Amino acid sequence: MKTILRKLAKYWTTIWLILAISAALALAVLGAYTGVNSVKHVLSTQAPSGVLFSSNSLKTTANNTISSSQRLSSQQYDITVCNYEQIKAAEPNPEDIIYNLTASLKVRDSNTNTYKDLSELAETEKQQYTALLESRSYKIKMQQDDGSGDSVENDYNLANETDYKHTFTGYKLTGNVLSTDVFRIEFDPIELEDTEPDFYIFVQAEPVSPSGIESVKNIYCAAQSASEASAWKGSLLETECSTTDYDFYNYIISGSGKGTVDVMWDSTMFEINPFFLDMENITDIVPITGGVHDGWSKITLEVDSTKENRYDIQLYKISETISSYTGEYDASKYIDCIFIKSNE
């Protein structure tokens, strides 16, 4: 035995290197095996069928409530209902999904910042809205069924439907293939003429089978952005009226949209430039009776920003009793305007 150990001692370094390399190779093989199995494990449990129900804009919500609406800048909008996750369109639900889709009209309570079904309002409160609906339409239709590309349903005007709602029942998204249904909502065009909506459309897609799939929903409105809203306003070019007395004043009317602007002034302090009246073919200066502008005079301008978006009006001082149009007699307090938007 001693003889064997003495012989091995001569090659001890070589033996140690062989053992170390063998151990390292064993660890590498074990790590690779474990890594492969780990990857297989992750892939095998990905994307359970219970979550493969989605939409381009409908969404699941906490506590089944919606606290805000999606503002649209166009009259029509297409809503999809799909059997796959929006970020993983290559993985469809393996099962058929049967669902119902409901659309209803809502109004917003500005005091509580909540949305209420029009059908649930008290009769006295509802009347102010139903009067508006007599000449309006808020529609929904099924635009495309399961990728066929065909318009398969008539449109339904929610303003005329019972309880101001319509339900599409028993629609199917076919399993194991990418399935998409498309529904189109359409707002009355008058909604795009103001920044605050009158009515909202609530849409909910609720699965019937298989069980365990959450419904998706959203609230939509159509309105003009503040930057696009129709508005005209007037202001004096002279900005130091409280401290500086001018020989005459330049009142600038500017804005966007179509309608009328009533230009008003205290006729005991000013007279309007007659050349401006001639240029605009205005023949009537109307006295104002009653209200905050009682005793003033006014003219009415027909405005359309596609043709003209600015008017310069000169007003001349005429008072013989006021020595300076400053302080209490600041000229800006005695010239005003009101814009009335056209309904065309």
GROMACS .gro file of C-alpha atoms in nm:
model
  344
    1MET     CA    1   0.000   0.000   0.000
    2LYS     CA    2   0.279   0.243   0.088
    3THR     CA    3   0.448   0.159  -0.240
    4ILE     CA    4   0.128   0.249  -0.431
    5LEU     CA    5   0.092   0.579  -0.247
    6ARG     CA    6   0.453   0.673  -0.317
    7LYS     CA    7   0.397   0.611  -0.689
    8LEU     CA    8   0.076   0.814  -0.689
    9ALA     CA    9   0.248   1.104  -0.512
   10LYS     CA   10   0.463   1.157  -0.819
   11TYR     CA   11   0.145   1.225  -1.025
   12TRP     CA   12  -0.062   1.397  -0.753
   13THR     CA   13  -0.091   1.730  -0.941
   14THR     CA   14  -0.213   1.560  -1.258
   15ILE     CA   15  -0.472   1.355  -1.067
   16TRP     CA   16  -0.601   1.665  -0.887
   17LEU     CA   17  -0.648   1.851  -1.218
   18ILE     CA   18  -0.840   1.558  -1.368
   19LEU     CA   19  -1.073   1.542  -1.067
   20ALA     CA   20  -1.134   1.920  -1.073
   21ILE     CA   21  -1.218   1.922  -1.445
   22SER     CA   22  -1.454   1.626  -1.401
   23ALA     CA   23  -1.639   1.803  -1.120
   24ALA     CA   24  -1.675   2.121  -1.326
   25LEU     CA   25  -1.814   1.928  -1.623
   26ALA     CA   26  -2.066   1.755  -1.397
   27LEU     CA   27  -2.190   2.086  -1.261
   28ALA     CA   28  -2.222   2.235  -1.611
   29VAL     CA   29  -2.427   1.939  -1.735
   30LEU     CA   30  -2.652   1.958  -1.429
   31GLY     CA   31  -2.705   2.333  -1.477
   32ALA     CA   32  -2.794   2.293  -1.844
   33TYR     CA   33  -3.040   2.017  -1.763
   34THR     CA   34  -3.202   2.222  -1.489
   35GLY     CA   35  -3.224   2.531  -1.717
   36VAL     CA   36  -3.395   2.340  -1.997
   37ASN     CA   37  -3.652   2.197  -1.759
   38SER     CA   38  -3.710   2.540  -1.607
   39VAL     CA   39  -3.786   2.690  -1.949
   40LYS     CA   40  -4.019   2.404  -2.030
   41HIS     CA   41  -4.201   2.458  -1.701
   42VAL     CA   42  -4.259   2.831  -1.771
   43LEU     CA   43  -4.391   2.771  -2.123
   44SER     CA   44  -4.626   2.496  -2.017
   45THR     CA   45  -4.818   2.719  -1.773
   46GLN     CA   46  -4.840   3.039  -1.977
   47ALA     CA   47  -5.165   3.214  -2.090
   48PRO     CA   48  -5.447   3.023  -1.919
   49SER     CA   49  -5.771   3.023  -2.120
   50GLY     CA   50  -5.954   3.220  -1.849
   51VAL     CA   51  -5.787   3.550  -1.945
   52LEU     CA   52  -5.812   3.526  -2.324
   53PHE     CA   53  -6.103   3.769  -2.365
   54SER     CA   54  -6.014   4.127  -2.452
   55SER     CA   55  -6.093   4.441  -2.650
   56ASN     CA   56  -5.920   4.738  -2.807
   57SER     CA   57  -6.090   4.968  -2.553
   58LEU     CA   58  -6.324   4.774  -2.323
   59LYS     CA   59  -6.150   4.681  -1.998
   60THR     CA   60  -6.191   4.502  -1.667
   61THR     CA   61  -6.246   4.737  -1.372
   62ALA     CA   62  -6.197   4.728  -0.997
   63ASN     CA   63  -6.520   4.691  -0.799
   64ASN     CA   64  -6.709   4.673  -1.129
   65THR     CA   65  -6.720   5.055  -1.155
   66ILE     CA   66  -6.593   5.309  -1.409
   67SER     CA   67  -6.486   5.650  -1.283
   68SER     CA   68  -6.394   5.814  -1.615
   69SER     CA   69  -6.498   5.810  -1.980
   70GLN     CA   70  -6.306   5.775  -2.305
   71ARG     CA   71  -6.340   6.095  -2.506
   72LEU     CA   72  -6.366   6.052  -2.884
   73SER     CA   73  -6.287   6.321  -3.138
   74SER     CA   74  -6.499   6.162  -3.411
   75GLN     CA   75  -6.866   6.075  -3.446
   76GLN     CA   76  -6.806   5.701  -3.499
   77TYR     CA   77  -6.584   5.454  -3.315
   78ASP     CA   78  -6.525   5.079  -3.362
   79ILE     CA   79  -6.500   4.852  -3.056
   80THR     CA   80  -6.347   4.505  -3.089
   81VAL     CA   81  -6.418   4.194  -2.880
   82CYS     CA   82  -6.147   3.928  -2.912
   83ASN     CA   83  -6.054   3.581  -2.785
   84TYR     CA   84  -5.689   3.665  -2.723
   85GLU     CA   85  -5.478   3.903  -2.520
   86GLN     CA   86  -5.417   4.231  -2.701
   87ILE     CA   87  -5.039   4.198  -2.653
   88LYS     CA   88  -5.032   3.828  -2.753
   89ALA     CA   89  -5.252   3.802  -3.058
   90ALA     CA   90  -5.085   3.476  -3.166
   91GLU     CA   91  -5.238   3.281  -2.874
   92PRO     CA   92  -5.618   3.243  -2.909
   93ASN     CA   93  -5.843   3.098  -2.643
   94PRO     CA   94  -5.873   2.723  -2.707
   95GLU     CA   95  -6.244   2.729  -2.613
   96ASP     CA   96  -6.543   2.889  -2.780
   97ILE     CA   97  -6.658   3.202  -2.593
   98ILE     CA   98  -7.028   3.287  -2.586
   99TYR     CA   99  -7.103   3.643  -2.475
  100ASN     CA  100  -7.361   3.920  -2.467
  101LEU     CA  101  -7.286   4.284  -2.545
  102THR     CA  102  -7.499   4.567  -2.405
  103ALA     CA  103  -7.495   4.937  -2.491
  104SER     CA  104  -7.689   5.198  -2.295
  105LEU     CA  105  -7.718   5.575  -2.266
  106LYS     CA  106  -7.580   5.742  -1.956
  107VAL     CA  107  -7.556   6.097  -1.824
  108ARG     CA  108  -7.294   6.240  -1.591
  109ASP     CA  109  -7.373   6.376  -1.246
  110SER     CA  110  -7.128   6.664  -1.214
  111ASN     CA  111  -7.186   6.688  -0.837
  112THR     CA  112  -7.072   6.333  -0.764
  113ASN     CA  113  -6.866   6.276  -1.081
  114THR     CA  114  -7.055   5.952  -1.148
  115TYR     CA  115  -7.243   5.817  -1.449
  116LYS     CA  116  -7.611   5.724  -1.430
  117ASP     CA  117  -7.830   5.520  -1.662
  118LEU     CA  118  -8.078   5.751  -1.826
  119SER     CA  119  -8.353   5.496  -1.755
  120GLU     CA  120  -8.285   5.514  -1.379
  121LEU     CA  121  -8.333   5.890  -1.340
  122ALA     CA  122  -8.636   6.032  -1.165
  123GLU     CA  123  -8.903   6.137  -1.412
  124THR     CA  124  -8.861   6.510  -1.345
  125GLU     CA  125  -8.485   6.486  -1.392
  126LYS     CA  126  -8.520   6.267  -1.701
  127GLN     CA  127  -8.742   6.514  -1.884
  128GLN     CA  128  -8.463   6.760  -1.954
  129TYR     CA  129  -8.269   6.484  -2.133
  130THR     CA  130  -8.557   6.320  -2.319
  131ALA     CA  131  -8.643   6.655  -2.474
  132LEU     CA  132  -8.294   6.669  -2.625
  133LEU     CA  133  -8.320   6.311  -2.754
  134GLU     CA  134  -8.628   6.380  -2.964
  135SER     CA  135  -8.413   6.505  -3.251
  136ARG     CA  136  -8.094   6.309  -3.186
  137SER     CA  137  -7.949   5.963  -3.246
  138TYR     CA  138  -7.696   5.756  -3.051
  139LYS     CA  139  -7.647   5.429  -3.238
  140ILE     CA  140  -7.478   5.093  -3.210
  141LYS     CA  141  -7.451   4.814  -3.467
  142MET     CA  142  -7.255   4.495  -3.513
  143GLN     CA  143  -7.008   4.585  -3.783
  144GLN     CA  144  -6.819   4.258  -3.826
  145ASP     CA  145  -6.892   3.907  -3.701
  146ASP     CA  146  -6.596   3.683  -3.619
  147GLY     CA  147  -6.368   3.820  -3.888
  148SER     CA  148  -6.613   3.776  -4.175
  149GLY     CA  149  -6.588   4.143  -4.265
  150ASP     CA  150  -6.964   4.170  -4.322
  151SER     CA  151  -7.201   4.421  -4.164
  152VAL     CA  152  -7.445   4.175  -4.011
  153GLU     CA  153  -7.680   4.387  -3.799
  154ASN     CA  154  -7.904   4.688  -3.840
  155ASP     CA  155  -7.810   4.988  -3.633
  156TYR     CA  156  -8.007   5.057  -3.316
  157ASN     CA  157  -8.078   5.411  -3.197
  158LEU     CA  158  -8.047   5.394  -2.819
  159ALA     CA  159  -8.260   5.707  -2.792
  160ASN     CA  160  -8.556   5.501  -2.920
  161GLU     CA  161  -8.481   5.169  -2.746
  162THR     CA  162  -8.662   5.051  -2.432
  163ASP     CA  163  -8.475   5.184  -2.126
  164TYR     CA  164  -8.234   5.349  -2.373
  165LYS     CA  165  -8.032   5.028  -2.416
  166HIS     CA  166  -7.981   4.742  -2.658
  167THR     CA  167  -7.829   4.396  -2.601
  168PHE     CA  168  -7.672   4.166  -2.861
  169THR     CA  169  -7.712   3.813  -2.720
  170GLY     CA  170  -7.540   3.481  -2.777
  171TYR     CA  171  -7.249   3.586  -2.996
  172LYS     CA  172  -6.958   3.346  -3.034
  173LEU     CA  173  -6.582   3.380  -3.063
  174THR     CA  174  -6.458   3.053  -3.215
  175GLY     CA  175  -6.189   2.872  -3.013
  176ASN     CA  176  -5.839   2.780  -3.134
  177VAL     CA  177  -5.845   3.048  -3.404
  178LEU     CA  178  -5.804   3.425  -3.373
  179SER     CA  179  -6.162   3.555  -3.347
  180THR     CA  180  -6.269   3.921  -3.346
  181ASP     CA  181  -6.613   4.078  -3.348
  182VAL     CA  182  -6.650   4.450  -3.420
  183PHE     CA  183  -6.924   4.682  -3.293
  184ARG     CA  184  -6.961   5.044  -3.404
  185ILE     CA  185  -7.103   5.323  -3.189
  186GLU     CA  186  -7.216   5.650  -3.344
  187PHE     CA  187  -7.285   5.975  -3.162
  188ASP     CA  188  -7.515   6.253  -3.272
  189PRO     CA  189  -7.303   6.510  -3.459
  190ILE     CA  190  -7.415   6.788  -3.226
  191GLU     CA  191  -7.193   6.639  -2.954
  192LEU     CA  192  -6.883   6.746  -3.149
  193GLU     CA  193  -6.988   7.110  -3.139
  194ASP     CA  194  -6.914   7.154  -2.769
  195THR     CA  195  -6.648   7.059  -2.516
  196GLU     CA  196  -6.895   6.910  -2.267
  197PRO     CA  197  -7.093   6.599  -2.371
  198ASP     CA  198  -7.468   6.572  -2.317
  199PHE     CA  199  -7.485   6.192  -2.333
  200TYR     CA  200  -7.247   5.899  -2.286
  201ILE     CA  201  -7.262   5.547  -2.430
  202PHE     CA  202  -7.182   5.263  -2.190
  203VAL     CA  203  -7.072   4.934  -2.351
  204GLN     CA  204  -7.018   4.602  -2.174
  205ALA     CA  205  -6.923   4.261  -2.315
  206GLU     CA  206  -7.015   3.988  -2.067
  207PRO     CA  207  -6.910   3.623  -2.125
  208VAL     CA  208  -7.176   3.357  -2.070
  209SER     CA  209  -6.945   3.058  -2.117
  210PRO     CA  210  -6.699   2.925  -2.027
  211SER     CA  211  -6.723   3.033  -1.665
  212GLY     CA  212  -6.457   3.237  -1.488
  213ILE     CA  213  -6.404   3.504  -1.755
  214GLU     CA  214  -6.442   3.864  -1.642
  215SER     CA  215  -6.659   4.105  -1.835
  216VAL     CA  216  -6.502   4.410  -2.003
  217LYS     CA  217  -6.663   4.754  -2.022
  218ASN     CA  218  -6.613   5.124  -2.092
  219ILE     CA  219  -6.794   5.457  -2.117
  220TYR     CA  220  -6.754   5.672  -2.428
  221CYS     CA  221  -6.836   6.030  -2.515
  222ALA     CA  222  -6.781   6.249  -2.820
  223ALA     CA  223  -6.685   6.612  -2.772
  224GLN     CA  224  -6.476   6.885  -2.914
  225SER     CA  225  -6.140   6.955  -2.755
  226ALA     CA  226  -6.107   7.289  -2.582
  227SER     CA  227  -5.860   7.408  -2.846
  228GLU     CA  228  -6.114   7.340  -3.124
  229ALA     CA  229  -6.420   7.481  -2.952
  230SER     CA  230  -6.622   7.759  -3.114
  231ALA     CA  231  -6.553   8.082  -2.928
  232TRP     CA  232  -6.526   8.453  -3.001
  233LYS     CA  233  -6.410   8.717  -2.757
  234GLY     CA  234  -6.339   9.087  -2.748
  235SER     CA  235  -6.062   9.289  -2.584
  236LEU     CA  236  -5.920   9.640  -2.604
  237LEU     CA  237  -5.591   9.685  -2.785
  238GLU     CA  238  -5.511   9.953  -2.525
  239THR     CA  239  -5.403   9.759  -2.217
  240GLU     CA  240  -5.342  10.041  -1.965
  241CYS     CA  241  -5.695  10.178  -1.954
  242SER     CA  242  -5.708  10.196  -1.574
  243THR     CA  243  -5.430  10.456  -1.565
  244THR     CA  244  -5.402  10.598  -1.917
  245ASP     CA  245  -5.655  10.809  -2.105
  246TYR     CA  246  -5.659  10.755  -2.483
  247ASP     CA  247  -5.804  10.968  -2.763
  248PHE     CA  248  -6.001  10.669  -2.896
  249TYR     CA  249  -6.011  10.292  -2.838
  250ASN     CA  250  -5.957   9.986  -3.058
  251TYR     CA  251  -6.182   9.693  -2.968
  252ILE     CA  252  -6.060   9.365  -3.122
  253ILE     CA  253  -6.308   9.082  -3.187
  254SER     CA  254  -6.141   8.747  -3.269
  255GLY     CA  255  -6.216   8.378  -3.246
  256SER     CA  256  -6.320   8.057  -3.421
  257GLY     CA  257  -6.647   7.900  -3.524
  258LYS     CA  258  -6.968   8.033  -3.668
  259GLY     CA  259  -7.243   8.239  -3.508
  260THR     CA  260  -7.317   8.597  -3.403
  261VAL     CA  261  -7.135   8.844  -3.180
  262ASP     CA  262  -7.324   9.123  -3.007
  263VAL     CA  263  -7.085   9.417  -2.959
  264MET     CA  264  -7.211   9.642  -2.678
  265TRP     CA  265  -7.098   9.980  -2.545
  266ASP     CA  266  -7.217  10.254  -2.314
  267SER     CA  267  -7.364  10.502  -2.559
  268THR     CA  268  -7.324  10.793  -2.314
  269MET     CA  269  -6.947  10.745  -2.328
  270PHE     CA  270  -6.871  10.615  -2.679
  271GLU     CA  271  -6.981  10.619  -3.038
  272ILE     CA  272  -6.877  10.353  -3.288
  273ASN     CA  273  -6.680  10.426  -3.603
  274PRO     CA  274  -6.940  10.472  -3.882
  275PHE     CA  275  -6.693  10.353  -4.145
  276PHE     CA  276  -6.681  10.011  -3.974
  277LEU     CA  277  -7.060   9.992  -3.992
  278ASP     CA  278  -7.051  10.075  -4.362
  279MET     CA  279  -6.786   9.812  -4.433
  280GLU     CA  280  -6.990   9.541  -4.255
  281ASN     CA  281  -7.321   9.659  -4.402
  282ILE     CA  282  -7.464   9.717  -4.056
  283THR     CA  283  -7.750   9.969  -4.055
  284ASP     CA  284  -7.904   9.914  -3.711
  285ILE     CA  285  -7.765  10.024  -3.375
  286VAL     CA  286  -8.003   9.872  -3.120
  287PRO     CA  287  -8.064  10.020  -2.774
  288ILE     CA  288  -8.044   9.771  -2.486
  289THR     CA  289  -8.312   9.774  -2.219
  290GLY     CA  290  -8.283   9.576  -1.897
  291GLY     CA  291  -8.004   9.357  -1.763
  292VAL     CA  292  -7.648   9.454  -1.674
  293HIS     CA  293  -7.611   9.650  -1.999
  294ASP     CA  294  -7.926   9.856  -1.960
  295GLY     CA  295  -7.901  10.183  -2.151
  296TRP     CA  296  -7.615  10.066  -2.371
  297SER     CA  297  -7.620  10.020  -2.749
  298LYS     CA  298  -7.529   9.717  -2.955
  299ILE     CA  299  -7.465   9.592  -3.305
  300THR     CA  300  -7.471   9.230  -3.420
  301LEU     CA  301  -7.192   9.078  -3.630
  302GLU     CA  302  -7.243   8.760  -3.833
  303VAL     CA  303  -6.914   8.574  -3.777
  304ASP     CA  304  -6.761   8.273  -3.951
  305SER     CA  305  -6.392   8.208  -3.887
  306THR     CA  306  -6.354   8.025  -4.218
  307LYS     CA  307  -6.409   8.365  -4.385
  308GLU     CA  308  -6.287   8.617  -4.126
  309ASN     CA  309  -6.144   8.557  -3.779
  310ARG     CA  310  -6.073   8.914  -3.659
  311TYR     CA  311  -6.252   9.248  -3.655
  312ASP     CA  312  -6.101   9.583  -3.549
  313ILE     CA  313  -6.358   9.833  -3.421
  314GLN     CA  314  -6.283  10.192  -3.323
  315LEU     CA  315  -6.488  10.365  -3.053
  316TYR     CA  316  -6.461  10.737  -2.988
  317LYS     CA  317  -6.510  10.925  -2.662
  318ILE     CA  318  -6.817  11.150  -2.653
  319SER     CA  319  -6.878  11.231  -2.287
  320GLU     CA  320  -6.867  11.600  -2.199
  321THR     CA  321  -6.877  11.536  -1.825
  322ILE     CA  322  -6.601  11.276  -1.787
  323SER     CA  323  -6.259  11.435  -1.817
  324SER     CA  324  -6.056  11.113  -1.809
  325TYR     CA  325  -6.154  10.757  -1.906
  326THR     CA  326  -5.948  10.603  -1.625
  327GLY     CA  327  -6.004  10.461  -1.277
  328GLU     CA  328  -6.378  10.444  -1.215
  329TYR     CA  329  -6.432  10.527  -1.583
  330ASP     CA  330  -6.183  10.272  -1.713
  331ALA     CA  331  -6.292  10.225  -2.075
  332SER     CA  332  -6.273   9.845  -2.057
  333LYS     CA  333  -6.568   9.848  -1.813
  334TYR     CA  334  -6.795  10.011  -2.068
  335ILE     CA  335  -6.736   9.793  -2.377
  336ASP     CA  336  -6.836   9.425  -2.396
  337CYS     CA  337  -6.942   9.146  -2.632
  338ILE     CA  338  -7.138   8.819  -2.628
  339PHE     CA  339  -7.088   8.528  -2.871
  340ILE     CA  340  -7.384   8.308  -2.969
  341LYS     CA  341  -7.286   7.990  -3.152
  342SER     CA  342  -7.471   7.883  -3.464
  343ASN     CA  343  -7.659   7.550  -3.455
  344GLU     CA  344  -7.594   7.483  -3.823
   0.00000   0.00000   0.00000
